[in-house]
Short mmCIF file of C-alpha atoms and ligand atoms in Angstrom, two decimals:
data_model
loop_
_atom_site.label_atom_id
_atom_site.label_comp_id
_atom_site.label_asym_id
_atom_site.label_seq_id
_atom_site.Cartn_x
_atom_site.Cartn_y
_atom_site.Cartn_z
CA UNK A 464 81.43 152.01 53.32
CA UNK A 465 77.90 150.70 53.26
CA UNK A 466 75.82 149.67 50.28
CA UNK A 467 71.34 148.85 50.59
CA UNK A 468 70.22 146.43 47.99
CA UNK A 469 66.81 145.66 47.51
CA UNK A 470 65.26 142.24 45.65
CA UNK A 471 61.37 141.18 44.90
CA UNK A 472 60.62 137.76 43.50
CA UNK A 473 56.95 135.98 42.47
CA UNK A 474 56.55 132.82 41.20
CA UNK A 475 53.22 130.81 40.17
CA UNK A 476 51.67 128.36 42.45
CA UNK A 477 50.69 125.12 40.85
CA UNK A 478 49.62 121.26 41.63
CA UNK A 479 52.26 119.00 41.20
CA UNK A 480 55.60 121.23 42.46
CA UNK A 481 56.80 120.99 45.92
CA UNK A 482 56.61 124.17 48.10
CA UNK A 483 60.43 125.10 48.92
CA UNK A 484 61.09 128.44 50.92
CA UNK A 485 63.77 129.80 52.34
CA UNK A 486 65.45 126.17 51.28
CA UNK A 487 62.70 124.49 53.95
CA UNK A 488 60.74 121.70 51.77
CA UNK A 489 57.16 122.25 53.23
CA UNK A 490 53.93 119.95 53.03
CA UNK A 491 51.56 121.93 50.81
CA UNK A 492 48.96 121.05 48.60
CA UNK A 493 50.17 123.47 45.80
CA UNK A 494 54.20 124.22 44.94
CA UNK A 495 55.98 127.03 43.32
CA UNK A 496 56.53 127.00 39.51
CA UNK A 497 60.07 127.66 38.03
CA UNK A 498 62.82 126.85 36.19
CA UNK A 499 65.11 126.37 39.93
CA UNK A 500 63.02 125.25 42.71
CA UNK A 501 61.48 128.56 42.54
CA UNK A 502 62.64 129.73 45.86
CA UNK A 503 61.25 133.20 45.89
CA UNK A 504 62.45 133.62 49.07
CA UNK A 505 65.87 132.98 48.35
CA UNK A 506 65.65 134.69 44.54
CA UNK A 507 64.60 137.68 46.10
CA UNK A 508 67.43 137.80 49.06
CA UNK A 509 70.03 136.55 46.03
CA UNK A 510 68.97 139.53 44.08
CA UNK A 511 69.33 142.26 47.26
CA UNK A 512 72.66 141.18 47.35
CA UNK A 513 73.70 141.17 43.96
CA UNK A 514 71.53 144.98 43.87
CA UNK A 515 73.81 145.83 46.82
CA UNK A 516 76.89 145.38 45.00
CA UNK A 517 76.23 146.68 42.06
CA UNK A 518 76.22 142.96 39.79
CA UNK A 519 73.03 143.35 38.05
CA UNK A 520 70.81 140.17 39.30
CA UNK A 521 70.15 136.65 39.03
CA UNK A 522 68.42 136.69 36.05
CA UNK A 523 71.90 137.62 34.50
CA UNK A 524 73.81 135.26 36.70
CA UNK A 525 71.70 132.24 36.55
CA UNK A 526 69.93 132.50 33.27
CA UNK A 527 66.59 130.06 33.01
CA UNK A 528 68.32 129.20 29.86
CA UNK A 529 71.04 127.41 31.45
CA UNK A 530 70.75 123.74 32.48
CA UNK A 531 72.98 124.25 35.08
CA UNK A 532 70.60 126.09 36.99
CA UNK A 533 67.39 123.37 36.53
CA UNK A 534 65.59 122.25 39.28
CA UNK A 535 68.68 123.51 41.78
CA UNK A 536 68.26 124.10 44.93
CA UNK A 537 68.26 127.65 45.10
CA UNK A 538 70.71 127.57 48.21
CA UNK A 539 73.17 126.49 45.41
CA UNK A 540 72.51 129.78 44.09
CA UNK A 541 72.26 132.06 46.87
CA UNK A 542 75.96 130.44 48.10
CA UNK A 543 77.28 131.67 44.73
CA UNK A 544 75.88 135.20 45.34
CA UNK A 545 77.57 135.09 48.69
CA UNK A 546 81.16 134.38 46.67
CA UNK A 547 80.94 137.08 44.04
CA UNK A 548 79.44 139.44 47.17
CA UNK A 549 82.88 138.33 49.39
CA UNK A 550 85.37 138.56 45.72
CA UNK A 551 84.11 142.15 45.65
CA UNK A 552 85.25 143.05 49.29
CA UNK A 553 81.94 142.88 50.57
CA UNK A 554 80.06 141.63 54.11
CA UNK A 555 76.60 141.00 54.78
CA UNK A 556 75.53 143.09 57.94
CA UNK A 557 72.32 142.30 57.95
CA UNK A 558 69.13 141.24 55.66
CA UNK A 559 65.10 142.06 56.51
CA UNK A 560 62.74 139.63 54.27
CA UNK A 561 59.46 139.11 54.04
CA UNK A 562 57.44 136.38 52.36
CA UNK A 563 53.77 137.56 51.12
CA UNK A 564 51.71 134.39 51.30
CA UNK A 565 48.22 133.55 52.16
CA UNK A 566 49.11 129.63 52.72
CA UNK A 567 50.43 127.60 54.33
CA UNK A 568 51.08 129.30 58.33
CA UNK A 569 55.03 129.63 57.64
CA UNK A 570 55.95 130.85 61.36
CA UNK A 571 56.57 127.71 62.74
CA UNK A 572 59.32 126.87 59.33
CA UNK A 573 61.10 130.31 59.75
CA UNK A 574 63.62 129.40 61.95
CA UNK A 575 64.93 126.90 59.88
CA UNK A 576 64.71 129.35 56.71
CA UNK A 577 67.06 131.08 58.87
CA UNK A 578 69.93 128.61 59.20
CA UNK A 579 69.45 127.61 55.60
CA UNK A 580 70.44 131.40 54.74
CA UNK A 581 72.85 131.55 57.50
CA UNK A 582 74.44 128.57 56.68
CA UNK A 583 74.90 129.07 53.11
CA UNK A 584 76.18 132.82 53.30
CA UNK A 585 78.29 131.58 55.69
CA UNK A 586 77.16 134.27 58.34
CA UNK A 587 74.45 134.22 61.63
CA UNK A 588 71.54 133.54 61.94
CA UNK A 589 71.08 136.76 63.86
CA UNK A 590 72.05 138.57 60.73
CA UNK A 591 69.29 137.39 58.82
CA UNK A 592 65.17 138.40 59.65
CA UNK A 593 62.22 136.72 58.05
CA UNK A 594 58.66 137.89 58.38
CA UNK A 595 55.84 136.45 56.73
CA UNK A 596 52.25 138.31 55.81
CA UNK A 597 48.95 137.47 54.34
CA UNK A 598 47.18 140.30 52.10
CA UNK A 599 44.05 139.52 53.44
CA UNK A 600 42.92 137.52 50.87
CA UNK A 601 43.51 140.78 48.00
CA UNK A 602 45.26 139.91 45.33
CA UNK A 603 47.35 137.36 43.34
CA UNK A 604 48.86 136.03 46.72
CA UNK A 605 45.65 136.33 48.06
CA UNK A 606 43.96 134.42 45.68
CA UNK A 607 46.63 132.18 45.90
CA UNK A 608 47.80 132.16 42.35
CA UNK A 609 51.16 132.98 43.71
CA UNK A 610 53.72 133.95 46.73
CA UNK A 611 56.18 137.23 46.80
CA UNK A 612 58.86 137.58 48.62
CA UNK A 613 60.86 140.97 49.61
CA UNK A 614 64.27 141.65 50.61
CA UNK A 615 66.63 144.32 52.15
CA UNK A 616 70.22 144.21 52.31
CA UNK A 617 73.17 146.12 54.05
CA UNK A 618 76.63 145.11 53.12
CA UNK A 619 79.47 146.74 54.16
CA UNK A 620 83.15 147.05 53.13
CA UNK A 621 85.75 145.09 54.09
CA UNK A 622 88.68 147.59 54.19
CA UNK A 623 86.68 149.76 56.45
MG1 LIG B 1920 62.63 133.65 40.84
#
């Protein structure tokens, strides 16, 4: 009746890219690297779903070898994990995330991470949490070089 999915994402922080999480463009000096708009954020919660249901992951979805999938927004993709999540019979209950990051302060942007999510799994904004650490400077977030994100999904069946 219920199914847990779990995703993890990293990408590469760089000069020159603009720093999108949770589909929130925000000012940074450095941006995330990627083939997409290197949402980890969103990769990560894409992937808990797709773990949840049993449909492999992104990576096999959205190949980095497709076109299609360059410089998306990675709402785009999320939204399509949310259709072949609902064409299996499934619902979101609920999703825990957590962004690893040692820049910029994100609290103040989370809110509107949440309605981005909300909006594009077509679900509420109560269903979805987003927390945000540091690692106390240890590390490759820590030193910057790059920002995780974590996810945890529930989805449960429709016909039950
Ligand atoms: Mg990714």
């Amino acid at each position: 009746m219920f199914r847990i999915g779990n995703g993890y994402d990293v990408h590469r922080l760089k000069e020159g890219r603009r720093l999108i999480l949770g589909g929130v463009d925000i000012p940074h000096p450095l941006g995330l690297d990627g083939h997409s708009d290197a949402d980890v954020l969103l990769h990560a919660l894409a992937d808990a779903i797709l773990g949840a249901c049993g449909a492999r992951d992104i990576g096999a979805h959205f190949p980095d070898t497709d076109p299609r999938w360059k410089d998306v927004s990675s709402l785009l993709i999320l939204k399509e994990v949310g259709k072949i999540s609902s064409g299996r019979g499934y619902s979101i209950a609920n999703a825990d995330t957590i962004i690893v990051a040692e820049k910029p302060k994100l609290a103040s942007h989370l809110p509107a991470m949440k309605m981005n999510i909300a909006a594009a799994l077509d679900i509420a904004a109560a269903q979805i949490n987003i927390k945000a650490t540091t690692t106390e400077k240890l590390g490759f977030a820590g030193r910057e070089e790059g920002i995780a994100a974590y996810a945890v999904v529930l989805l449960s069946e429709n016909n039950h």
